[in-house]
């Protein structure tokens, strides 16, 4: 069946769609969601009622596409609200839905490009950037030396490619800078960017820098039609950053009215297109209040010690943490990464990573910019809705370097079918970097096995390690070294922090025999030092777990307007506490966990205290009796978000579970994977009343959560 076109097919489609949704909910062990689906049927809300976040929605779309032999548009993934919306999509009643039967894999991936290879423009000689003091200078030197050289190839959903040259990027950034200055933005002001991955992001970022201001990228909403309510929830970050302006997209008409009372410094909310297209902006225009002083005199003057970026690592409640990074910090890390992974003149980067995140912004864009490497860009939604697009982009453009979080590799293994990658060739890929969340060695092994028939070489998939406080990178294996796994005995490691090696012939990892596996993240990047210390700050020995401190020229000076959080990470003499745990063995670094309680799901940081605060406000939940934690999930290759909450009474369990799901999803942009509702006094606490998250997690894994506990 090509599509449910006959009357009989259309008549059975509702029940088939409901059955597919019910099956997925069953696999997710979401009993309350199944009850909601049974109660509401087609009107059940995907997020609020069923708790389906972006990753789960993608899985659902893939199953529906396979079952009905249709290709659902990316818009359906992002904007479907209810099960009925999904039904309309598979019946071809949504824009862009197309039949898959008879189309080649390349045609399904790139209409109009089937059977062709995309040749990138030849590259000119690169300028010498070793003495550059700022990102502004890097862009200027690139644009003046190779103005017609294409820097970015932006992939649209319809398969078309939009190239952006260095000269075009500088020209558009100049226009943005001029518009900002004419609107009263001054050097040192902060300007927030709330944009999805789009061509406008790139000149917007540099336009802010050229104006002498500080860009503050923040997580954009998954759905464009909800930007107003989403922006209102970002007021904590905007207030901490003292943002003078918020740059966003067209649907932001009423955001200023909502935000300005909550963010006293915010003067204006403006669309990216408006800044680029403002009439009369030119380098020779005058600065407001300073007749005769050209705008151009105000840009290109950045100093190495000036702030170039505020990278926020926390959510919208609590104490927002904006990592302060200077031009010097960023350039030091960019140069270190380039040397560490051995970037070459003929490299081609491919990325779908979000630009608000350090791995996408710095690793996938600014590193290629510095080294003159072309960058092929897909949107995150393009990857999530059809993961094979990422691999086809590498194929079409002979991509050599492409990073992604662990979950992306797992998604490719589990969701890409053979018919969608017929003719795929990955032999050009030489650095498949796996970072931004815990690395699962089994995921890498499965990825290599799955795509080896398509030219993927086992030695190119490499775990890497870094964090925003280091600008980005700290460690990476030598290229071509492949995956190195250390197998250790579980008991001495969990009891004493000793990483005792186990012979390869021992029982498989993570089984009852007690063997753990950790992937090496390789060697320290040039210019980076690491110490592993105990609770008193004393160095631990070889094969001993310790807290990871680092020191480098790319390390932050702290968090913007947050002295308490800054004091917590600065350890003296330039050392910074990463909050991660690790051990060393035979020169390799192994990351074992987090001393901090952060949860990383799909490459995104989620802070337990934020989820707990949101949940605690739900009617029926006992305030201060909520614990949120992450749980590694082999199926998705990332962590699941678990929320455990004590109830005042058990009479409204389904309503409370639905409210928790809705409120958490509304604030952090993704629902919890599981909500555990417990009787009073079930969650363990210390004698002083503090939550014991690790103990709660242990009880959950042992199926003992829900028993009554007294403080200890």
XYZ file of C-alpha atoms in Angstrom:
712
model
C 0.000 0.000 0.000
C 1.557 3.303 -1.082
C -0.737 5.367 1.122
C -4.104 4.887 2.836
C -5.987 6.126 -0.240
C -8.919 3.733 -0.451
C -12.018 4.255 1.652
C -11.348 1.025 3.537
C -7.754 2.014 4.260
C -8.811 5.406 5.538
C -11.488 3.825 7.707
C -8.957 1.601 9.494
C -6.231 4.260 9.753
C -7.406 5.756 13.099
C -7.265 2.417 14.882
C -3.900 1.574 13.306
C -2.433 4.899 14.426
C -3.782 4.400 17.952
C -2.323 0.892 18.002
C 1.145 2.124 17.013
C 1.036 4.845 19.679
C -0.143 2.343 22.301
C 2.654 -0.084 21.427
C 5.308 2.616 21.852
C 3.863 3.687 25.203
C 3.926 0.069 26.316
C 7.617 -0.204 25.431
C 8.237 2.984 27.421
C 6.413 1.404 30.404
C 4.157 4.446 30.678
C 0.979 3.091 32.279
C -0.530 6.503 33.022
C 0.009 7.547 29.398
C -1.699 4.389 28.145
C -4.666 5.151 30.383
C -4.771 8.698 29.015
C -4.688 7.355 25.457
C -7.490 4.891 26.193
C -9.538 7.677 27.744
C -8.990 10.403 25.146
C -8.259 8.434 21.989
C -7.333 10.624 19.021
C -7.589 13.784 21.132
C -4.793 12.632 23.484
C -2.035 15.256 23.669
C 1.358 13.879 22.652
C 3.373 15.861 25.166
C 1.080 16.787 28.053
C -0.965 13.604 28.187
C 1.360 10.957 26.745
C 4.709 12.439 27.802
C 6.316 12.047 24.378
C 9.364 14.311 24.006
C 11.188 15.092 20.781
C 13.129 11.810 20.638
C 10.032 9.735 21.339
C 8.031 11.725 18.765
C 10.700 11.016 16.162
C 10.458 7.305 16.954
C 6.698 7.496 16.593
C 6.947 9.325 13.252
C 9.364 6.732 11.911
C 7.012 3.893 12.878
C 4.020 5.626 11.327
C 5.961 6.348 8.152
C 6.960 2.696 7.844
C 3.470 1.411 8.615
C 1.705 3.693 6.108
C 4.532 3.919 3.543
C 4.618 7.694 3.630
C 7.347 10.224 4.304
C 6.145 12.578 7.002
C 7.403 16.172 6.768
C 9.706 17.597 9.414
C 6.915 20.010 10.321
C 4.777 17.094 11.476
C 7.475 16.059 13.959
C 7.704 19.560 15.379
C 4.115 20.749 15.353
C 1.812 17.758 15.864
C -0.078 18.294 19.126
C -2.406 15.318 19.292
C -2.726 11.781 17.979
C -5.325 13.150 15.576
C -2.680 15.457 14.089
C -0.585 12.360 13.378
C -3.548 10.718 11.706
C -3.983 13.724 9.393
C -0.274 13.585 8.557
C -0.269 9.922 7.544
C -3.460 10.416 5.517
C -1.642 13.016 3.460
C -3.627 15.908 4.869
C -0.526 17.748 6.059
C 1.746 19.812 3.856
C 4.750 18.012 2.452
C 3.650 14.445 3.053
C 4.808 12.282 0.179
C 4.772 8.646 -0.845
C 8.017 6.713 -0.550
C 7.310 3.803 -2.883
C 9.459 3.862 -6.008
C 11.740 6.680 -4.819
C 15.469 6.017 -4.539
C 17.148 6.527 -1.138
C 18.916 9.632 -2.429
C 15.698 11.027 -3.874
C 13.988 10.553 -0.515
C 16.902 12.311 1.160
C 17.554 15.027 -1.417
C 14.912 15.683 -4.067
C 16.659 16.624 -7.280
C 20.078 15.296 -6.241
C 19.575 11.582 -6.820
C 22.551 9.987 -8.501
C 24.734 13.087 -8.257
C 27.643 14.117 -6.085
C 28.026 17.651 -4.770
C 31.407 19.218 -5.475
C 32.514 21.939 -3.085
C 34.144 25.058 -4.448
C 37.951 24.932 -4.782
C 39.795 26.509 -1.887
C 42.288 29.347 -2.077
C 45.388 29.793 0.026
C 44.509 30.447 3.655
C 45.656 33.530 5.594
C 47.940 33.179 8.586
C 45.707 33.368 11.665
C 48.304 32.458 14.301
C 48.520 36.077 15.473
C 44.768 36.771 15.415
C 43.574 38.179 18.743
C 39.819 37.877 18.282
C 37.115 36.039 16.375
C 36.349 39.351 14.653
C 39.867 39.387 13.257
C 39.569 35.774 12.121
C 36.453 36.530 10.081
C 37.962 39.673 8.565
C 41.152 37.892 7.532
C 39.181 35.034 5.989
C 36.838 37.376 4.128
C 39.634 39.582 2.790
C 41.928 36.694 1.798
C 39.296 34.378 0.252
C 36.146 36.466 -0.240
C 34.464 34.176 -2.769
C 35.311 30.999 -0.887
C 32.133 29.243 0.285
C 32.281 28.731 4.052
C 28.810 27.335 4.877
C 26.554 25.086 2.806
C 23.144 25.204 4.465
C 20.878 22.264 3.603
C 17.179 23.064 3.284
C 14.483 20.437 3.909
C 13.701 20.271 0.181
C 17.295 19.280 -0.577
C 18.450 22.645 -1.871
C 21.802 23.976 -0.684
C 22.360 27.620 0.253
C 26.074 28.547 0.166
C 27.426 31.437 2.241
C 30.867 32.799 1.361
C 33.236 34.438 3.807
C 32.608 37.794 2.145
C 28.831 37.351 2.392
C 29.092 36.385 6.044
C 31.167 39.482 6.819
C 28.882 41.732 4.775
C 25.739 40.488 6.524
C 27.449 40.627 9.931
C 28.437 44.238 9.208
C 24.809 45.035 8.445
C 23.720 43.470 11.731
C 26.425 45.363 13.649
C 25.351 48.637 12.108
C 21.710 47.983 12.923
C 22.571 47.102 16.520
C 24.610 50.259 16.996
C 21.878 52.414 15.470
C 19.445 50.809 17.930
C 21.604 51.841 20.858
C 23.532 48.637 21.562
C 26.917 49.564 23.037
C 30.173 47.624 23.450
C 29.884 45.287 26.417
C 26.090 44.956 26.186
C 24.647 41.454 25.973
C 22.366 40.415 23.110
C 20.458 37.122 23.380
C 19.985 34.939 20.306
C 16.950 32.658 20.348
C 17.078 31.182 16.859
C 16.817 27.675 15.458
C 19.601 26.444 13.194
C 19.116 28.723 10.193
C 21.223 30.817 7.773
C 20.477 33.966 9.802
C 22.217 32.674 12.927
C 25.743 32.988 11.528
C 25.772 36.719 10.623
C 23.749 37.425 13.769
C 26.450 35.953 16.014
C 29.261 37.823 14.312
C 27.239 41.021 13.937
C 26.895 41.158 17.713
C 30.664 40.662 18.076
C 31.460 43.307 15.462
C 29.298 45.771 17.374
C 31.420 45.057 20.452
C 28.526 43.358 22.228
C 28.376 39.858 23.749
C 26.239 37.140 22.115
C 24.147 34.956 24.421
C 22.770 31.943 22.496
C 19.860 30.299 24.289
C 17.863 27.184 23.550
C 15.127 27.896 20.991
C 11.655 26.388 21.309
C 11.021 23.089 19.564
C 7.861 24.634 18.176
C 7.868 28.021 16.478
C 4.224 28.693 17.305
C 4.964 28.672 21.042
C 7.814 31.128 21.106
C 5.976 33.672 23.252
C 5.276 31.336 26.168
C 8.730 29.794 25.793
C 10.532 33.145 25.749
C 8.698 34.164 28.906
C 10.173 31.130 30.659
C 13.698 32.187 29.692
C 13.408 35.391 31.695
C 15.760 34.015 34.375
C 18.617 33.665 31.892
C 17.816 36.975 30.187
C 17.670 38.739 33.555
C 20.973 37.243 34.715
C 22.635 38.147 31.405
C 21.188 41.679 31.621
C 20.211 41.265 27.982
C 19.555 44.545 26.194
C 18.012 42.858 23.171
C 16.547 39.494 22.195
C 16.939 38.406 18.565
C 14.497 35.771 17.424
C 12.324 34.759 14.458
C 9.137 36.027 12.893
C 6.619 34.547 15.327
C 7.944 36.786 18.121
C 5.502 39.660 17.638
C 4.236 39.807 21.236
C 7.333 38.680 23.117
C 8.553 42.155 24.104
C 5.330 42.963 25.954
C 5.604 39.710 27.925
C 9.308 39.875 28.712
C 10.071 43.496 29.474
C 8.322 43.537 32.881
C 10.393 40.470 33.883
C 13.691 41.639 32.356
C 14.185 45.322 33.227
C 17.261 45.684 30.994
C 15.498 44.403 27.866
C 14.929 47.252 25.449
C 13.791 45.430 22.345
C 12.825 42.109 20.826
C 13.592 42.008 17.118
C 13.669 39.455 14.323
C 16.928 38.437 12.707
C 15.615 39.382 9.281
C 14.846 42.922 10.472
C 18.406 43.447 11.702
C 19.930 42.265 8.438
C 17.522 44.229 6.252
C 17.387 47.567 8.105
C 17.638 50.274 5.424
C 20.354 52.893 5.483
C 22.822 50.918 7.576
C 26.367 51.212 6.257
C 29.852 51.360 7.753
C 29.935 55.098 7.095
C 26.725 55.834 9.033
C 27.111 57.778 12.287
C 26.901 56.365 15.776
C 23.806 57.656 17.624
C 24.764 60.590 19.811
C 28.170 60.952 18.166
C 27.811 62.817 14.850
C 30.687 62.286 12.486
C 31.869 59.088 14.205
C 31.475 56.230 11.735
C 29.874 52.971 12.817
C 32.805 51.107 11.305
C 35.088 52.684 13.888
C 33.183 50.786 16.563
C 33.636 47.316 15.151
C 36.672 45.169 14.457
C 38.323 46.540 17.635
C 37.817 43.584 19.958
C 40.615 42.779 22.400
C 41.676 39.261 23.321
C 40.474 39.677 26.922
C 36.994 40.905 25.909
C 34.051 38.586 26.509
C 33.085 36.881 23.239
C 30.367 34.536 24.488
C 28.116 33.743 27.430
C 27.369 30.022 27.266
C 24.480 29.201 29.614
C 24.666 25.710 31.063
C 21.567 25.727 33.281
C 17.854 26.046 32.705
C 15.254 28.678 33.266
C 14.807 28.401 37.033
C 17.257 28.441 39.913
C 20.561 30.284 39.463
C 21.370 30.540 35.741
C 25.030 29.836 35.033
C 26.469 31.775 32.108
C 30.013 30.598 31.392
C 32.166 33.646 30.570
C 34.434 33.014 27.586
C 36.788 35.582 26.115
C 38.164 35.781 22.586
C 41.444 34.455 24.013
C 39.668 31.495 25.640
C 37.885 30.531 22.436
C 40.892 30.943 20.141
C 43.094 28.920 22.505
C 40.617 26.034 22.478
C 40.001 26.242 18.731
C 43.739 26.056 18.018
C 44.147 23.242 20.541
C 41.331 21.207 18.963
C 42.737 21.764 15.482
C 46.143 20.513 16.548
C 44.725 17.678 18.626
C 42.583 16.153 15.866
C 44.940 17.166 13.076
C 42.677 19.297 10.866
C 43.870 19.279 7.249
C 43.397 21.735 4.360
C 41.155 19.306 2.461
C 38.818 18.523 5.367
C 35.046 19.028 5.082
C 32.894 19.361 8.223
C 29.280 18.192 8.424
C 26.999 19.071 11.339
C 23.365 19.052 12.433
C 24.239 20.037 16.020
C 22.277 22.963 17.511
C 24.165 26.253 17.432
C 23.116 27.319 20.934
C 25.271 24.474 22.347
C 29.061 24.686 22.672
C 29.688 21.515 20.644
C 27.653 22.837 17.719
C 28.678 26.484 18.026
C 32.399 26.137 18.729
C 33.318 22.619 17.659
C 31.175 22.319 14.550
C 31.271 25.951 13.343
C 34.017 28.164 14.810
C 36.727 25.503 14.491
C 36.009 25.038 10.739
C 35.811 28.831 10.341
C 39.261 29.320 11.869
C 40.882 26.591 9.771
C 39.088 27.488 6.547
C 37.191 24.205 6.398
C 33.843 24.181 4.529
C 30.900 23.383 6.784
C 27.768 21.572 5.612
C 24.890 22.398 7.974
C 21.609 20.549 8.529
C 19.032 21.515 11.128
C 18.718 19.280 14.221
C 15.117 18.574 13.228
C 16.252 17.386 9.791
C 18.475 14.823 11.502
C 15.955 13.779 14.141
C 13.128 13.276 11.670
C 15.280 11.248 9.255
C 18.702 10.320 10.691
C 19.954 9.025 7.344
C 20.139 12.652 6.144
C 23.254 13.122 8.272
C 24.998 10.198 6.600
C 23.851 11.230 3.127
C 25.279 14.715 3.728
C 28.650 13.124 4.505
C 28.308 11.021 1.329
C 27.315 13.906 -0.973
C 29.947 16.338 0.253
C 32.761 13.842 0.988
C 32.608 14.901 4.631
C 35.655 14.102 6.748
C 34.855 15.512 10.209
C 31.472 15.250 11.907
C 30.760 15.224 15.666
C 27.607 14.094 17.491
C 26.406 12.972 20.936
C 26.203 9.269 21.760
C 22.421 9.143 21.257
C 22.811 10.181 17.596
C 24.967 7.162 16.796
C 22.466 4.910 18.552
C 19.580 6.523 16.672
C 21.295 5.773 13.366
C 21.831 2.143 14.326
C 18.255 1.549 15.428
C 16.230 3.724 13.054
C 17.960 3.683 9.645
C 16.879 0.815 7.408
C 18.828 -0.611 4.482
C 16.462 0.661 1.818
C 17.121 4.265 2.888
C 20.906 4.032 2.479
C 21.329 2.057 -0.714
C 24.463 3.383 -2.437
C 25.688 5.250 0.656
C 29.482 5.690 0.877
C 31.041 6.813 4.178
C 34.660 6.136 3.242
C 35.561 9.849 3.287
C 34.715 10.148 7.020
C 37.911 10.241 9.093
C 36.752 11.720 12.424
C 33.381 10.695 13.868
C 33.688 12.381 17.253
C 31.389 11.193 20.058
C 30.915 13.714 22.868
C 28.519 16.025 24.780
C 27.104 13.154 26.855
C 28.340 9.871 28.379
C 29.821 7.552 25.755
C 28.553 3.978 25.591
C 31.238 1.661 24.122
C 28.530 -0.734 22.920
C 26.919 2.089 20.935
C 30.173 2.739 19.089
C 30.651 -0.958 18.400
C 27.101 -1.278 17.080
C 27.528 1.806 14.901
C 30.748 0.504 13.379
C 29.240 -2.930 12.718
C 26.060 -1.472 11.216
C 27.768 0.896 8.777
C 30.999 -0.939 7.969
C 29.359 -2.296 4.761
C 28.954 1.348 3.685
C 32.640 2.220 3.916
C 32.791 3.267 7.593
C 36.195 2.435 9.099
C 36.245 1.272 12.710
C 39.195 3.443 13.735
C 37.455 6.759 12.966
C 34.741 6.670 15.680
C 36.324 8.396 18.678
C 35.016 9.385 22.141
C 36.016 12.928 23.150
C 35.623 14.927 26.351
C 35.044 18.550 27.180
C 32.729 21.027 28.869
C 31.568 24.605 28.463
C 33.810 25.806 31.294
C 36.813 24.791 29.144
C 35.302 26.593 26.120
C 34.791 23.115 24.654
C 37.479 20.433 24.371
C 39.779 18.860 26.976
C 40.732 15.448 25.569
C 40.537 13.428 22.366
C 42.153 10.210 21.108
C 44.713 10.410 18.303
C 42.967 10.172 14.937
C 42.961 6.652 13.594
C 43.460 5.102 17.028
C 39.908 3.776 17.231
C 37.901 2.869 20.295
C 39.888 1.838 23.375
C 37.810 0.199 26.118
C 38.980 -0.510 29.662
C 37.255 -3.433 31.371
C 37.351 -3.234 35.166
C 35.951 -5.117 38.142
C 32.756 -3.554 39.429
C 33.088 -4.263 43.167
C 36.455 -2.595 43.961
C 35.524 0.332 41.738
C 32.162 1.000 43.352
C 33.432 0.412 46.889
C 36.903 1.985 46.783
C 37.233 3.818 43.463
C 39.931 1.390 42.265
C 39.834 0.586 38.520
C 41.127 -2.993 38.578
C 41.603 -4.282 35.034
C 39.786 -7.472 34.033
C 41.066 -9.834 31.369
C 39.320 -9.683 27.988
C 38.268 -13.307 28.411
C 36.156 -12.471 31.472
C 32.369 -12.288 31.401
C 30.645 -9.656 29.226
C 30.411 -6.117 30.552
C 27.620 -4.933 32.821
C 26.494 -8.461 33.711
C 26.053 -10.214 37.033
C 29.753 -11.134 37.065
C 30.447 -7.495 37.910
C 32.452 -6.147 34.975
C 32.283 -2.483 33.911
C 33.455 -0.965 30.655
C 34.642 2.611 30.099
C 35.689 4.198 26.816
C 38.945 6.140 26.727
C 38.590 9.779 25.718
C 42.246 9.682 24.750
C 44.960 12.227 25.447
C 44.802 15.777 26.713
C 44.584 18.443 24.038
C 47.724 20.597 23.675
C 47.999 23.216 26.415
C 45.617 21.411 28.772
C 46.514 20.054 32.214
C 44.373 17.717 34.325
C 44.482 16.669 37.964
C 42.387 13.898 39.510
C 41.837 14.626 43.190
C 40.088 13.228 46.237
C 37.639 15.056 48.495
C 40.521 16.956 50.163
C 42.024 18.071 46.848
C 44.928 15.593 46.977
C 46.057 13.870 43.793
C 44.977 10.255 43.421
C 47.171 7.615 41.829
C 47.012 5.585 38.636
C 43.731 3.675 38.208
C 42.092 5.600 41.035
C 38.870 7.523 40.515
C 39.051 11.198 41.370
C 37.347 14.471 40.706
C 38.652 16.028 37.491
C 40.259 19.451 37.711
C 41.673 21.105 34.593
C 43.808 24.124 33.740
C 44.253 25.726 30.327
C 44.218 29.025 28.458
C 40.677 28.182 27.355
C 39.313 27.891 30.911
C 36.580 30.281 32.023
C 37.015 32.971 34.658
C 33.666 31.936 36.089
C 29.946 32.468 35.714
C 28.455 35.800 34.713
C 27.013 37.680 37.685
C 27.048 34.546 39.826
C 29.908 34.803 42.335
C 28.709 31.919 44.499
C 28.709 29.450 41.589
C 32.057 30.842 40.440
C 33.656 30.254 43.837
C 32.437 26.657 43.752
C 34.435 25.776 40.620
C 37.623 27.851 40.993
C 40.164 25.836 42.974
C 43.133 28.218 43.005
C 46.235 28.578 40.846
C 44.144 28.438 37.676
C 42.543 25.045 38.375
C 38.835 24.590 37.579
C 36.645 21.827 38.991
C 34.839 20.121 36.109
C 32.345 18.356 38.365
C 33.165 15.091 36.571
C 34.810 11.910 37.847
C 37.574 10.047 36.016
C 40.643 7.831 36.297
C 43.873 7.449 34.343
C 45.341 4.219 33.000
C 48.380 3.790 30.763
C 48.230 7.421 29.677
C 44.520 7.359 28.754
C 41.745 9.290 30.461
C 38.462 7.550 31.344
C 35.398 9.574 32.364
C 33.342 7.542 34.839
C 30.508 9.787 35.956
C 29.513 13.101 37.449
C 30.050 14.404 40.927
C 27.372 16.960 40.110
C 23.800 15.767 39.672
C 23.383 16.957 36.091
C 21.302 14.810 33.705
C 22.245 14.737 30.008
C 19.474 13.694 27.643
C 19.962 13.905 23.894
C 23.020 16.111 24.402
C 21.069 18.609 26.552
C 21.901 19.442 30.149
C 19.016 19.065 32.601
C 19.418 20.128 36.211
C 17.593 18.001 38.816
C 16.856 20.948 41.119
C 15.018 22.697 38.288
C 12.817 19.684 37.537
C 12.225 19.157 41.263
C 11.146 22.757 41.754
C 8.709 22.575 38.829
C 7.269 19.273 40.052
C 6.955 20.513 43.622
C 4.580 23.257 42.470
C 2.083 20.743 41.048
C -1.065 20.486 43.146
C -1.058 17.216 45.085
C 2.744 16.839 45.299
C 4.516 17.189 48.650
C 6.842 20.190 48.332
C 10.477 19.273 48.991
C 9.749 15.581 48.467
C 10.694 15.265 44.797
C 13.816 13.753 43.253
C 14.833 13.868 39.587
C 17.660 11.739 38.226
C 19.025 10.360 34.988
C 19.189 6.719 34.022
C 21.310 5.349 31.185
C 19.118 3.828 28.503
C 20.746 1.456 26.035
C 17.843 1.600 23.588
C 18.100 5.346 23.016
C 21.823 5.695 23.657
C 21.222 8.578 26.073
C 19.756 9.093 29.555
C 16.120 8.858 30.591
C 14.694 11.535 32.863
C 13.012 9.987 35.911
C 10.923 12.023 38.353
C 9.984 10.534 41.738
C 7.449 12.527 43.756
C 5.594 11.930 46.992
C 1.814 12.444 46.910
C -0.288 14.114 49.561
C -2.943 11.469 48.856
C -3.389 8.796 46.219
C -6.833 9.773 44.961
C -5.681 11.719 41.881
C -2.627 9.817 40.658
C -3.351 10.081 36.933
C -4.142 13.788 37.124
C -0.976 14.526 39.119
C 1.191 12.464 36.751
C -0.264 14.293 33.757
C 0.245 17.688 35.430
C 3.867 16.887 36.271
C 4.503 15.780 32.691
C 2.880 18.913 31.299
C 4.635 21.367 33.617
C 8.103 19.858 33.221
C 7.728 19.747 29.439
C 6.489 23.334 29.387
C 9.516 24.708 31.240
C 12.505 22.633 30.113
C 11.226 21.694 26.660
C 10.992 17.934 27.194
C 8.744 15.752 29.365
C 10.040 13.224 31.891
C 10.379 9.676 30.599
C 8.836 8.263 33.756
C 6.922 9.751 36.695
C 6.989 7.660 39.874
C 4.281 8.696 42.368
C 5.024 7.581 45.923
C 3.395 7.601 49.363
C 4.680 10.086 51.963
C 8.137 9.442 53.464
C 9.221 7.225 50.572
C 12.137 9.351 49.351
C 15.288 8.976 51.480
C 16.744 12.100 53.078
C 19.665 12.957 55.312
C 19.184 13.829 58.977
C 19.197 17.500 57.993
C 16.412 16.905 55.481
C 18.462 16.987 52.263
C 17.364 14.802 49.378
C 19.512 11.733 48.688
C 19.361 11.536 44.908
C 21.864 8.731 44.441
C 20.100 6.601 47.065
C 16.727 7.287 45.416
C 18.163 6.178 42.086
C 19.582 3.002 43.638
C 16.226 2.109 45.196
C 14.498 2.723 41.859
C 16.896 0.344 40.101
C 16.312 -2.259 42.814
C 12.506 -1.842 42.494
C 12.365 -0.824 46.146
C 11.379 2.811 45.702
C 8.085 3.476 47.462
C 9.036 2.014 50.826
C 8.923 4.335 53.807
C 12.259 5.673 55.043
C 13.313 7.570 58.109
C 16.046 10.247 57.896
C 19.557 9.049 58.758
